[in-house]
Amino acid sequence: MSEIIEVDARRLFCPLPVIRLQNCIKQQQPGARVRIVSTDPGSMNDIPTWCRINGHQVLASEEQDREFIFLVQKATMEVSHGG
Amino acid sequence: MTRKAVALISGGLDSLLAARLIQQQGIQVEGINFFTGFCVEGHTHAIRNHDRKRVKRNNALWVAEQLGIKLHIIDIVDEYKNVVINPRHGYGANLNPCLDCKIFMVRKAHEWLRENDFDFIITGEVIGQRPKSQRKRCMPVISQESGAEDLLLRPLCAQNLPATLPENEGWVDRAGLRDFGGRSRKPQMALAREFGFEDYAQPAGGCCFLTDKTYSVKLQDLWDNRGSREYELDDIMLLKVGRHIRPSKDFKLIIAREEGETNFLSGYRHQFQTIKTVSHGGPIALIEGVTLDAEQLELACAITARFSQGRDADSVELRFSDPEQASRSIHVKPLAANQIERDWIIA
Ligand code: SF4
């Protein structure tokens, strides 16, 4: 398994954690895994929503000491939304 | 060949409807959303404690999910400063540079379109919806000054405007677009019902804090007292939080109003001098400005103590912390309510 890329989005507020994740994922190969840590409770909704609409997968998520941690896997195929 | 449109998604109903109208015509749509730092989204909901239990969604993401489209969120905080500081077309009722803002966003969308090989741009603009930027004469100004020209289509009011390239080329059928205008929201609500959209966001003012009067007063105060209109993201974030009190030109206090704000402001204690009541329950206050002399510091403490549970005590102990020095304790008598002068209170 390839290494997990870390994104620290602590102390940032919506939508910055999502922007950080988005910009990191853009640089990665399909299937790459990214772990993001955020302190914004809004991330609990926003990160899974952003992943769903862009076809990435949330492999795991947990809340620990007011931190929200997500392990995300980049889509292996380009999602296409026909419209 | 499927044509592709990039939609400016604010998170409100209008951009949702505009994008759906275009999707209905077999166009592939992707969304773009700009983060200026002034967005109403997220921040305050996340900061204010009582909202913690009811976590707010990000409306732009919600809209994208309803539409089943990708959403690209773009951080424009730095570039946007020039829009706020020097709007060519001036401000609206508050410090909202709406016309320049729209021109800027459409210009960015146009750049994105070229980089990503899309065919045209759509927005949820409606003529006459809001004063200033959505007047009929502003529509061509936005198209021209952004450089998007006839690649900019406003599906909700297209029938009231000259035909654009996507219409002329037959990529979209003008008959399927709308002729909305004026301040009434009824046509939008009817269309939302027709499309089966419920639970959409209905922002009262504009899409950002710059349309908010008290926010604008705080921003103007910041500019006036700095003698410069430059700002950083932290500056404009802090204007969203707490009570802002300026007892002198030299400094202002940002005093948390509840626990969520205390947590948020505590995150800045490595950047700012802070005061916290220790003998009684009370908020944290950030000091923004010059290094205070002893008299100013005592005043700052007496004001902060006024907002603590020790407000009626004869003496309150506070801890003054400076990122560069050891913290120390200060005892003061809290100011009485009538000693806080009205013109100290910025908001
Ligand atoms: S309300 Fe704010 S975000 Fe919306 S157009 Fe005006 S300045 Fe831009």
CSV table of N, CA and C and ligand atoms in Angstrom, one decimal, chain B residues 80 96-98 101-102 206-208 211, ligand 1:
chain,number,residue,atom,x,y,z
B,80,TYR,N,-8.9,38.9,-4.1
B,80,TYR,CA,-10.2,39.6,-3.9
B,80,TYR,C,-9.9,40.9,-3.1
B,96,ASN,N,-20.1,46.6,0.5
B,96,ASN,CA,-20.2,45.5,-0.5
B,96,ASN,C,-20.0,46.1,-1.9
B,97,PRO,N,-18.9,45.6,-2.5
B,97,PRO,CA,-18.6,46.1,-3.9
B,97,PRO,C,-19.2,45.2,-4.9
B,98,CYS,N,-20.5,45.0,-4.9
B,98,CYS,CA,-21.2,43.9,-5.6
B,98,CYS,C,-20.9,43.9,-7.1
B,101,CYS,N,-17.4,42.8,-7.7
B,101,CYS,CA,-17.3,41.5,-7.2
B,101,CYS,C,-17.8,40.5,-8.3
B,102,LYS,N,-18.9,40.8,-8.9
B,102,LYS,CA,-19.5,39.9,-9.9
B,102,LYS,C,-18.6,39.9,-11.1
B,206,GLY,N,-27.2,39.6,1.4
B,206,GLY,CA,-26.5,39.2,0.2
B,206,GLY,C,-25.8,37.9,0.5
B,207,CYS,N,-24.8,37.6,-0.3
B,207,CYS,CA,-24.1,36.3,-0.1
B,207,CYS,C,-22.9,36.5,0.8
B,208,CYS,N,-22.6,37.7,1.3
B,208,CYS,CA,-21.4,37.8,2.1
B,208,CYS,C,-21.6,38.9,3.2
B,211,THR,N,-22.3,42.9,3.0
B,211,THR,CA,-23.6,43.6,2.9
B,211,THR,C,-24.2,43.8,4.3
C,1,SF4,S1,-23.0,40.3,-1.6
C,1,SF4,FE1,-20.8,40.0,-1.4
C,1,SF4,S2,-20.3,38.1,-2.6
C,1,SF4,FE2,-22.4,38.8,-3.2
C,1,SF4,S3,-22.0,40.1,-5.0
C,1,SF4,FE3,-22.0,41.5,-3.3
C,1,SF4,S4,-19.9,41.6,-2.6
C,1,SF4,FE4,-20.0,39.8,-4.0
